XYZ file of C-alpha atoms in Angstrom:
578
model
C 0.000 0.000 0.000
C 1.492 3.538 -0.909
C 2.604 6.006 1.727
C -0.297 8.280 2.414
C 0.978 12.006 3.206
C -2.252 13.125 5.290
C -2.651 16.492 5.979
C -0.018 16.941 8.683
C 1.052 20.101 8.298
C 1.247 23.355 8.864
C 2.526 26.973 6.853
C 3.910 24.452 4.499
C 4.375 20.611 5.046
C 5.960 20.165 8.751
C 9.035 17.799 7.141
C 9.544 19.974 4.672
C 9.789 23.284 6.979
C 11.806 21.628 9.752
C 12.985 17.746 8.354
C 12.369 16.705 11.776
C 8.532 14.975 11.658
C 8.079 11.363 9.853
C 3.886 12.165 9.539
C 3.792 9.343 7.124
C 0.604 7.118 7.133
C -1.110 9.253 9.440
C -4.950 9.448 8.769
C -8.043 12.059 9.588
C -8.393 10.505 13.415
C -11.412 11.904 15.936
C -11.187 14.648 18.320
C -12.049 14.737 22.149
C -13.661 17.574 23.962
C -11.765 18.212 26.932
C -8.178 18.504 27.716
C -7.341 16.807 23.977
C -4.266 18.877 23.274
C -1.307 17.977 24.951
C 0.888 17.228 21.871
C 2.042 18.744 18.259
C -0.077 15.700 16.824
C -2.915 16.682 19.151
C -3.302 19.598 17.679
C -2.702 18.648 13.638
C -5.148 15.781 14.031
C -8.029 18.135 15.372
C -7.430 20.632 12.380
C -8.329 18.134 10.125
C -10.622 16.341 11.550
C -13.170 18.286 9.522
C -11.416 16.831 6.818
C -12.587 13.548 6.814
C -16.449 14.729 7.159
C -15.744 16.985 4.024
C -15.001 13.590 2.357
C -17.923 12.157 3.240
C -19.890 15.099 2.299
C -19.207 14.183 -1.258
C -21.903 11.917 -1.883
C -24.844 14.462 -1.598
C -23.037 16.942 -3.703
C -22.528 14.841 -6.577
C -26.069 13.012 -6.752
C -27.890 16.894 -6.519
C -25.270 18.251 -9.353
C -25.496 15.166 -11.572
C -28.936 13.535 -11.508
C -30.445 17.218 -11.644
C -28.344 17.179 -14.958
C -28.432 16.379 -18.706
C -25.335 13.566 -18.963
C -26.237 11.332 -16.343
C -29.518 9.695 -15.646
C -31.484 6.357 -12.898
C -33.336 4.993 -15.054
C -35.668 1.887 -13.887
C -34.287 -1.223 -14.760
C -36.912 -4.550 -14.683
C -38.300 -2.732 -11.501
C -35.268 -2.101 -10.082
C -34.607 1.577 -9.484
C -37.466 3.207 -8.937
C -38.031 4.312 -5.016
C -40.980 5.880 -4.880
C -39.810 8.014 -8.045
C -37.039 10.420 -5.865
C -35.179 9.824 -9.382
C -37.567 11.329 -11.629
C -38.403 14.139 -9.810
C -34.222 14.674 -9.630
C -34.250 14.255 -13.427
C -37.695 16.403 -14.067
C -37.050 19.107 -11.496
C -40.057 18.203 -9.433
C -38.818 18.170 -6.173
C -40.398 20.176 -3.233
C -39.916 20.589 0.382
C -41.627 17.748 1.751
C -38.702 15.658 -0.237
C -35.585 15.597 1.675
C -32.927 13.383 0.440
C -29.781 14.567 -1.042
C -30.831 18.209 -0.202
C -31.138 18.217 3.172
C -28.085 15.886 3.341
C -26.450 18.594 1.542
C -27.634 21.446 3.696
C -27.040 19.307 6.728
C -23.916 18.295 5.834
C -22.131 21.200 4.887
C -23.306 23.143 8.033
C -22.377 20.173 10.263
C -18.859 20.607 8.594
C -19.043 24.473 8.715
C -19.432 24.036 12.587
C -16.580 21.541 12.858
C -14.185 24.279 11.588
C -15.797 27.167 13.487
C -14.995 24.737 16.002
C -11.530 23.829 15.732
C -10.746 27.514 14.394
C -11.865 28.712 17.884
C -10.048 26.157 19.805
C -6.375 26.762 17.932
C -7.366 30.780 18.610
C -6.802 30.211 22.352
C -3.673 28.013 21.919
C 0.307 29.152 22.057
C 2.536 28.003 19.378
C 5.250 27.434 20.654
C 3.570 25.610 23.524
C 2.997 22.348 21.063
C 6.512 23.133 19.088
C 5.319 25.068 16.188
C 6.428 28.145 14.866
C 3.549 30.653 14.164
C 3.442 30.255 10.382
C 2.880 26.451 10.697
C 0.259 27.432 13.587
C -1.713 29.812 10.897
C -1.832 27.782 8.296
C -3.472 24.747 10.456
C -6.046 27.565 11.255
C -5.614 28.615 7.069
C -6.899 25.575 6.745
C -9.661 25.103 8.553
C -11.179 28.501 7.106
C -10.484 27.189 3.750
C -12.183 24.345 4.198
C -15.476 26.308 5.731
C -14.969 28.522 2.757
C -15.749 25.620 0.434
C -18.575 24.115 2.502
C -20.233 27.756 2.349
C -19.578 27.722 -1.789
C -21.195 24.771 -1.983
C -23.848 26.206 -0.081
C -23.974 29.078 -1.898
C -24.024 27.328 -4.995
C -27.088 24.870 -4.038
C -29.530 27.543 -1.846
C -28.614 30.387 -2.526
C -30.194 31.818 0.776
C -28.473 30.381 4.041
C -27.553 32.026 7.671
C -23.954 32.782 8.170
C -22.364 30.995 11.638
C -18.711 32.101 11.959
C -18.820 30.510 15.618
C -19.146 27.405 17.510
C -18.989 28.888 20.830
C -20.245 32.227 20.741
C -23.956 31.682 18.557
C -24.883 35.309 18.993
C -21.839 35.638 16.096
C -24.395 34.091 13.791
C -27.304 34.930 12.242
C -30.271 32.972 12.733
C -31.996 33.974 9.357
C -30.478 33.892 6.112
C -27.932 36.673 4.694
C -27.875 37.734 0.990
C -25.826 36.124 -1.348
C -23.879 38.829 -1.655
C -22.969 38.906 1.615
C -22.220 35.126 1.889
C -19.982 35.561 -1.746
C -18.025 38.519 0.368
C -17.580 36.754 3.066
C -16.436 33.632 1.346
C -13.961 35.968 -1.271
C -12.466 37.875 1.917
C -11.945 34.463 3.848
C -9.866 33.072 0.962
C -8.206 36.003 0.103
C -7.088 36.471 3.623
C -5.926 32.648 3.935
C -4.093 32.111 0.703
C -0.624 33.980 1.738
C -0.844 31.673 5.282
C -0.926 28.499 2.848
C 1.863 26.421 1.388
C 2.983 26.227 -1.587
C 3.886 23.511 -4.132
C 7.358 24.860 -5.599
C 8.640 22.335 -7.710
C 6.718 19.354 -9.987
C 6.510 16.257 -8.394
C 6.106 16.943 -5.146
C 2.348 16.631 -4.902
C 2.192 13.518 -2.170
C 3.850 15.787 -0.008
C 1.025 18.180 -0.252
C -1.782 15.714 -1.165
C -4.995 16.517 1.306
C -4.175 20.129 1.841
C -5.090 23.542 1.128
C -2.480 25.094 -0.461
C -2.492 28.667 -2.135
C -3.213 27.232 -5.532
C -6.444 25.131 -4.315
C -7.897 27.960 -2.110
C -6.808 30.144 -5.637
C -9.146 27.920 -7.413
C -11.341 28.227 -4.985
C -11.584 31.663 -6.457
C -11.862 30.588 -9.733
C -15.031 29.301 -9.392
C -16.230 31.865 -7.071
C -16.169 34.536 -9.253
C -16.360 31.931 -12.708
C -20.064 31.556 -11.479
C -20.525 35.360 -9.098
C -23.302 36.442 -12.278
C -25.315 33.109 -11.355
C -24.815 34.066 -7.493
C -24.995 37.136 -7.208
C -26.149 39.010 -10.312
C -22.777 40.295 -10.860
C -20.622 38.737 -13.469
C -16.877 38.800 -12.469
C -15.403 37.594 -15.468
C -12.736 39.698 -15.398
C -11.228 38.589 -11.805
C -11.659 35.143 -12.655
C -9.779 35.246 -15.687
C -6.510 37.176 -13.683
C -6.670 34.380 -10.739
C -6.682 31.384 -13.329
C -4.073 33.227 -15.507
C -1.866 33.562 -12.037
C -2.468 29.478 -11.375
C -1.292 28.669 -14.747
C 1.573 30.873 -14.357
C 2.702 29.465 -11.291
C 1.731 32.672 -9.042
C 0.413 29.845 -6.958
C 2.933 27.035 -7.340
C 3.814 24.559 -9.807
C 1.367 22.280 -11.816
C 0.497 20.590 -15.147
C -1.373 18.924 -17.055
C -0.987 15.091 -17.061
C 0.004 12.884 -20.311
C -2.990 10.861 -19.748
C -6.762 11.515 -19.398
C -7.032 8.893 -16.414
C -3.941 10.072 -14.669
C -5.847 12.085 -12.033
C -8.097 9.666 -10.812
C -5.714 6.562 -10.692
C -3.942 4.682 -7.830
C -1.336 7.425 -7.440
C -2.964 10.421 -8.336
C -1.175 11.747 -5.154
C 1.718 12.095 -7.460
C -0.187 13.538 -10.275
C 0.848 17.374 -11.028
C -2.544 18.088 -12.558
C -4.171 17.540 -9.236
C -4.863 20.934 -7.239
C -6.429 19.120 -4.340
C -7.777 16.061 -3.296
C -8.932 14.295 -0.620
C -6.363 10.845 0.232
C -8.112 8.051 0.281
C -7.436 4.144 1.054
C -9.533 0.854 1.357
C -9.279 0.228 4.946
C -9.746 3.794 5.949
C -11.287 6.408 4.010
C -12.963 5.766 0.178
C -16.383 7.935 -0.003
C -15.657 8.396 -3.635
C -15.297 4.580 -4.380
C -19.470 4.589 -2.537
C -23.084 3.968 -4.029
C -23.738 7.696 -4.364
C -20.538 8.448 -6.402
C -18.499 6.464 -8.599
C -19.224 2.643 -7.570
C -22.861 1.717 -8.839
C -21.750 3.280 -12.211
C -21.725 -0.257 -13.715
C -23.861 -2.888 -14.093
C -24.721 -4.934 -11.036
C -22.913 -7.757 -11.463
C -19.742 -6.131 -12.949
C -17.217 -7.763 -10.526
C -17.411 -10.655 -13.130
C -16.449 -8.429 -15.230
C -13.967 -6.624 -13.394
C -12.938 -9.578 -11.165
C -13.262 -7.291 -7.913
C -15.624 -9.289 -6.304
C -13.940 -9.414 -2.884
C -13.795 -5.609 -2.966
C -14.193 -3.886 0.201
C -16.876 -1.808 -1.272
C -19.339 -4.508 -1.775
C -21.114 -5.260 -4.620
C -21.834 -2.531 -7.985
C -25.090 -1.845 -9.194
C -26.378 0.528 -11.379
C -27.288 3.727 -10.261
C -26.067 5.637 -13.046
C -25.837 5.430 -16.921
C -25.092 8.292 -19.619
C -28.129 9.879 -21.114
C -28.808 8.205 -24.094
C -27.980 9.204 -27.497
C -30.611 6.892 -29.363
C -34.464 6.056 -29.393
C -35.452 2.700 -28.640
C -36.204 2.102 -32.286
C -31.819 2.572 -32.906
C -33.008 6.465 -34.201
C -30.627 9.456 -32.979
C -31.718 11.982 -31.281
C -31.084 15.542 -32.010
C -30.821 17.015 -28.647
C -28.526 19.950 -28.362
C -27.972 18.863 -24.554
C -27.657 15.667 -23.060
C -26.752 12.857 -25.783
C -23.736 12.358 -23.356
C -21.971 9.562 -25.394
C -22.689 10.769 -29.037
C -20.743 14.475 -27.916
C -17.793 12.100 -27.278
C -17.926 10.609 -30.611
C -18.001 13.729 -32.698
C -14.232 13.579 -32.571
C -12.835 10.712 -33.780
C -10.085 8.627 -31.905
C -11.642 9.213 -28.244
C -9.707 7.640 -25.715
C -11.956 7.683 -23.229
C -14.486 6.074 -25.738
C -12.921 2.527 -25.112
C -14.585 0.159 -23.532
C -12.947 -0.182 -20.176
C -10.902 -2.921 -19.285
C -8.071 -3.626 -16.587
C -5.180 -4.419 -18.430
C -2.717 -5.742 -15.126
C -0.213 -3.982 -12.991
C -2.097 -1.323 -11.872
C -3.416 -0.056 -15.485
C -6.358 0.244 -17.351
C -7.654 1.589 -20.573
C -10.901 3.632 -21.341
C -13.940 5.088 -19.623
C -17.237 3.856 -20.650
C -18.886 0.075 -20.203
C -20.847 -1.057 -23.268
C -21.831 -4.181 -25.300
C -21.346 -7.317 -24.662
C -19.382 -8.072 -20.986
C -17.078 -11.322 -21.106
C -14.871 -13.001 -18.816
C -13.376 -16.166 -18.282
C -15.335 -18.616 -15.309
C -13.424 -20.720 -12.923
C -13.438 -23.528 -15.523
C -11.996 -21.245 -18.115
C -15.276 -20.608 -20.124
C -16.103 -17.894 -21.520
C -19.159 -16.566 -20.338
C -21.205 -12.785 -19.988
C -22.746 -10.644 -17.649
C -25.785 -11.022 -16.637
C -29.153 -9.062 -15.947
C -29.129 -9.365 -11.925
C -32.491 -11.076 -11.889
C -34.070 -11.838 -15.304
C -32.062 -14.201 -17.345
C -30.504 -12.645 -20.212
C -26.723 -11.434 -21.368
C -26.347 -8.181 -21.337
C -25.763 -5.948 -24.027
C -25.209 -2.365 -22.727
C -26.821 0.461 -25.558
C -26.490 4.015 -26.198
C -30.297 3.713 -25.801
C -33.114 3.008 -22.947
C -35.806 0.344 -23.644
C -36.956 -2.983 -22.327
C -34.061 -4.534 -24.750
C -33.847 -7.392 -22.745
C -32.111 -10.212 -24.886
C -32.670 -8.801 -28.005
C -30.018 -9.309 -30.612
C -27.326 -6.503 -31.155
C -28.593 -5.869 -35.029
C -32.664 -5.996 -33.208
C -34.017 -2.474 -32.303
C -37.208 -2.448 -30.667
C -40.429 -0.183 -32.721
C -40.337 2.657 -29.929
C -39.894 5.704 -30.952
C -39.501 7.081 -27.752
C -38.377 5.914 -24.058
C -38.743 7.783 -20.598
C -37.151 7.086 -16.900
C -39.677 4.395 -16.919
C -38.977 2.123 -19.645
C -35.017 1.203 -19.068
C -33.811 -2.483 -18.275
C -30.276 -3.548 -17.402
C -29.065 -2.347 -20.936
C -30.304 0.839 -20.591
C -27.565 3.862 -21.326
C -23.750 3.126 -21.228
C -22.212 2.873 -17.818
C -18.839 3.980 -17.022
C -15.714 3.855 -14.740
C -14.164 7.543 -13.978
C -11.531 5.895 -10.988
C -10.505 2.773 -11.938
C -11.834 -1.032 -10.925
C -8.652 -2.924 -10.321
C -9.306 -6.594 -9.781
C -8.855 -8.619 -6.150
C -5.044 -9.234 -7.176
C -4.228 -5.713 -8.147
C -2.028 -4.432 -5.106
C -3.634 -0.808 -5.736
C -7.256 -1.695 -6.018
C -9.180 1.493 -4.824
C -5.922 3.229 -3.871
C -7.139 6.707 -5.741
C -7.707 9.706 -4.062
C -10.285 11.687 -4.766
C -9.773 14.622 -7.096
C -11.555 18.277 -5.809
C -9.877 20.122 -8.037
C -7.673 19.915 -11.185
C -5.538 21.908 -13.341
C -8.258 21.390 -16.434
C -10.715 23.324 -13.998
C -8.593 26.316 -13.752
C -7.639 26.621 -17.786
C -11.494 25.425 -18.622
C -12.106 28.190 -16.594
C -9.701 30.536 -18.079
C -10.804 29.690 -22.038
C -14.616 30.240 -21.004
C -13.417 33.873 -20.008
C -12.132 34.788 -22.922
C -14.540 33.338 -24.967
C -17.335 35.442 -23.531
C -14.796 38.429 -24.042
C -14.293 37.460 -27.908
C -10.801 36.385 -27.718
C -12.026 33.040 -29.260
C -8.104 31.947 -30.628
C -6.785 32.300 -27.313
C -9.838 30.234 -25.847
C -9.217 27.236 -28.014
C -5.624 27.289 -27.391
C -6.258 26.687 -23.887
C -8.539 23.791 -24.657
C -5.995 22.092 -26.993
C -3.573 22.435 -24.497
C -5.821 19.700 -22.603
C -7.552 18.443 -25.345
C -4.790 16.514 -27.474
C -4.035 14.009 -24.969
C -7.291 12.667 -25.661
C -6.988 12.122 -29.391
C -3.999 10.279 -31.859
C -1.586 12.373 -33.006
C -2.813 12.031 -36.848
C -6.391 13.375 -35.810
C -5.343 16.392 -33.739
C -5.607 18.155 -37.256
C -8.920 17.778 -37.397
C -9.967 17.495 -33.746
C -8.160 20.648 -31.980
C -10.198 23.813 -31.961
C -8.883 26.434 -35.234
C -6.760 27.790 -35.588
C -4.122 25.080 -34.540
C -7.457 22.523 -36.232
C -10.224 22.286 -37.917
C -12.826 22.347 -35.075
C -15.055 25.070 -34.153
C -15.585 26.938 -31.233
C -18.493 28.636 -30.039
C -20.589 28.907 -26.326
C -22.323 26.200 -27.488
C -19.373 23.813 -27.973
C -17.741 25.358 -24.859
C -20.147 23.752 -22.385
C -20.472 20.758 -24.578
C -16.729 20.467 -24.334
C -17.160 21.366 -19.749
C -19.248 17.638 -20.436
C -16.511 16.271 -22.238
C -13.712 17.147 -20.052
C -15.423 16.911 -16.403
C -18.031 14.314 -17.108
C -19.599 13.168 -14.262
C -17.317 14.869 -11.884
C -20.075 16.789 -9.555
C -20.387 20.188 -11.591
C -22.471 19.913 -14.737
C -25.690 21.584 -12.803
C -23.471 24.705 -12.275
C -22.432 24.453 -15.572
C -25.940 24.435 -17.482
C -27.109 27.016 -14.905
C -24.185 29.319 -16.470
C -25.015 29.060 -19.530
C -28.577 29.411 -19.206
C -29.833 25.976 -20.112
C -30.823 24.578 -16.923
C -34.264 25.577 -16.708
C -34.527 26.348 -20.546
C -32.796 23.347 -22.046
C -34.433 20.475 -23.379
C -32.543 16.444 -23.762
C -33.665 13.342 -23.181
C -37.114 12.918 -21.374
C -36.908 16.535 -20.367
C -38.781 19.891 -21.859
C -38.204 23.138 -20.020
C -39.515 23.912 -16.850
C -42.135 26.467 -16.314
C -39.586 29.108 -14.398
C -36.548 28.613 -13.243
C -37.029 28.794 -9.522
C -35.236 25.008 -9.176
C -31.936 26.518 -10.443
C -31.764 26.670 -6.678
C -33.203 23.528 -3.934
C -35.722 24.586 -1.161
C -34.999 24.251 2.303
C -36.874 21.243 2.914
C -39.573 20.931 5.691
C -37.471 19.737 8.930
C -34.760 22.437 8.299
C -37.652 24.674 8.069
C -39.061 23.433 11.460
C -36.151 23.717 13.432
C -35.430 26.831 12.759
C -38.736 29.482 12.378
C -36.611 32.107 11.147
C -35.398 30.879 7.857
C -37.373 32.088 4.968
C -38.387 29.815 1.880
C -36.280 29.744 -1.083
C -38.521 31.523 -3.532
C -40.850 29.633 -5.839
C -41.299 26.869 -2.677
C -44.532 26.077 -0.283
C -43.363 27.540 2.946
């Protein structure tokens, strides 16, 4: 098992600063109540204990950004998947306050963590440095740290309600406001926060030194932190900031911040040792035996079909057994017609450029490797007896044969199509929609099966973000640069010709293309809500099995009914039933 290098640290990584501290292996641990600190690792492992709730935190995040979406969809599957229809009212943007679910987990869950830091932020206020042998740049960035981290619980919460009270204490409540404050006032407070934190962080100097760092905020993550602040302030807060996102990303890609880059490979920040990955800006370590929220039900493991660990051969997997929550929006009717959706069609916007790496069908090639992203067609593996034999449906008896497509396919031969014209949440089976694997499945006898961390942020985000700036400023050559300079490691060499954006190709790019190309590049990765929301289509767009909505008062989630009871001050999120 690698060396994990866990958030031990302080103004920059404690054995970097002083050589003297082996931190090695050391994992987000609980914190007592009374009379805890009495040593240096006292003190480090209660500044990030808020850590390890963050990573949990996860799950509701990506179900509310994804399933709300056009690229990912639960359909039902021979009467699996339907629970009282929670999906479909995800997918329609039905939901109201009475639901719950992943909204309240979310609101619950990012307070709960916002309290954790006010917490341990007040606690390390009342504490000497030098009592616990740290000098008082290490002792500001543990506190750095913690305000980072309640910085991005608050964007998050920003992002999802809009509306929310501001607590800034744990012991002192009269600090906080019982009601909600503006936006604006929550996007202030979040901007100053950050701003004030980044020159307390560390800083990655050199390439390659990303385990050291791996699981902390450093001034390039809390930078990009920015990014997306003020990429999205116009959705927010009704003020674009264009401008100030475009200086912060150009600063991150010109090492302002510290030193990153772009990976060779597609699949390089999400595999076993993405610690060591340049490209990644922050992540959250992970490791079966302790911490793998990513590698859960609710994320990235029921993203393939249900009995997959035939497949995959991971059957003795810590994580239990796959099943398929979600599929790509399909690209074809039931009857094998495409669909001319300008959203959604999440496989068929891969396959306009030809040569697709991630467009192979995933397979675990040995040692700690794999190739491709999506699950489709025909599954086979070799039994115990050395037959070759396919996956099954879970339940009915029939091979499956994964489409671009939802229907009750059933065993129906690849060339068959069935006479629908037309297929809704409803109607899927286990072949329903392609599945896919964004971290990798390594098999029972890999060494590094579900050793990846999981990747917050990444370099992509930051010049994404950049070439969407100057897009919307007109400066479309230097906005396609950017995206080639991502781009080409997903195509051969003798397509990038035809596949990079002019003028160094023959592709086109407009705003339409640019969010089509956000899918591409961060597919399934716990944004493309945001994303649509930008660019107007969330509300307004149509794709599979979904016309526009009446308003767009669901761009934001209502504060659901308990929330509501608890506390009598918080106002509804407009367009709700109080």
């Amino acid at each position: 098992m690698k060396h994990i290098h866990y958030i031990i640290a302080a103004s920059v990584c404690l054995t970097m600063l002083t050589g003297c501290t082996n931190l090695d292996e050391t994992l987000y641990d609980q914190v007592g109540t009374q009379n805890y600190y009495n040593t240096k690792n006292d003190v480090v492992r209660a500044a990030f204990r808020p850590f390890e709730h963050a990573f949990w935190s996860i799950q509701s995040r990506h179900v509310l950004n994804e399933l709300t979406a056009d690229q990912l969809i639960t359909p039902t599957r021979d009467g699996w998947w339907d629970d009282g229809g929670k999906w479909r009212r995800l997918h329609y943007h039905d939901w109201n306050v009475e639901d719950g679910g992943d909204a309240q987990t979310e609101w619950n869950g990012c307070f709960q963590g916002i309290m954790q830091c006010n917490y341990v932020i007040e606690d390390l206020e009342q504490l000497e440095a030098s009592r616990f042998g740290f000098s008082e740049a290490e002792f500001d960035n543990l506190k750095a740290q913690c305000r980072v981290l309640r910085a991005w619980f608050y964007l998050r919460l920003l992002d999802g309600f809009r509306n929310v009270p501001l607590a800034v204490s744990f012991n002192d409540v009269t600090k906080n406001t019982e009601t909600q404050v503006t936006p604006q006032t929550l996007f202030d407070f979040i901007e100053a926060d950050l701003k004030e934190c980044i020159p307390m962080l560390a800083m990655k100097n050199a390439l390659g030194t990303n385990a050291q760092l791996q699981g902390q905020w450093t001034k390039a993550s809390a930078a990009a932190l920015l990014v997306r602040l003020y990429l999205n302030a116009e959705v927010y807060t009704g003020q674009a900031r264009y401008n100030d996102c475009e200086q912060v990303a150009q600063d991150i890609l010109n090492g302002v911040y510290g030193q990153y880059a772009v990976a060779e490979r597609w699949d390089a920040a999400f595999d076993w040792n993405n610690d060591e990955c340049d490209e990644v800006i922050f992540g959250f370590p992970a490791a079966p035996g302790y911490s793998y929220w990513h590698y859960q039900g609710d994320t990235y493991w029921w993203t393939v079909p249900a009995r997959a660990r035939y497949y995959l051969n991971d059957s003795k997997c810590k994580a239990g057994d796959h099943n398929t929550k979600y599929a790509a929006s399909p690209s074809y009717a039931p009857n094998g017609e495409r669909y001319n959706y300008e959203l959604g069609m999440t496989v068929e916007k891969f396959r306009k450029y030809e040569g697709d790496e991630r467009l192979k069908l995933y397979k675990n090639l040995g040692n700690s490797r794999r190739e491709g992203m999506f699950v489709y067609g025909y599954l086979e593996y070799q039994d115990e007896n050395g037959n070759t034999k396919r996956v099954q449906a879970p339940e009915l008896p029939y091979d499956l044969y994964i489409r671009d497509a939802v229907g009750k396919f059933q065993s129906l031969a690849p060339d068959r199509w069935l006479t629908a014209t037309s297929s809704t949440l409803r109607d899927g089976d286990h072949n329903s929609g392609w599945h896919f694997a964004k971290y990798p499945f390594y098999t029972d006898d890999d060494a590094h099966q579900m050793e990846s961390d999981y990747t917050e942020i990444r370099l992509p985000e930051i010049v994404y973000s950049l070439a969407e700036c100057k897009l919307r400023s007109g400066k479309k050559a230097e906005a396609a640069r950017l995206l080639n300079s991502v781009r080409r490691r997903n195509y051969p060499a003798d397509q990038l010709a035809t596949v990079l954006y002019a003028p160094e190709g023959k592709a086109e790019l407009d705003m339409t293309e640019m969010l089509d190309e956000w899918g591409r590049e961060f597919f399934a990765e716990s944004r493309r809500r945001i994303d649509l929301i930008r660019f107007g289509k969330f509300n307004s767009g149509t794709w599979w099995d979904k016309t526009p909505d009446a308003d767009d008062h669901t761009k934001i989630f209502p504060i659901m009914r308990p929330i509501l009871n608890a506390n009598p001050a918080l106002v509804q999120n407009p367009g709700y039933n109080s």
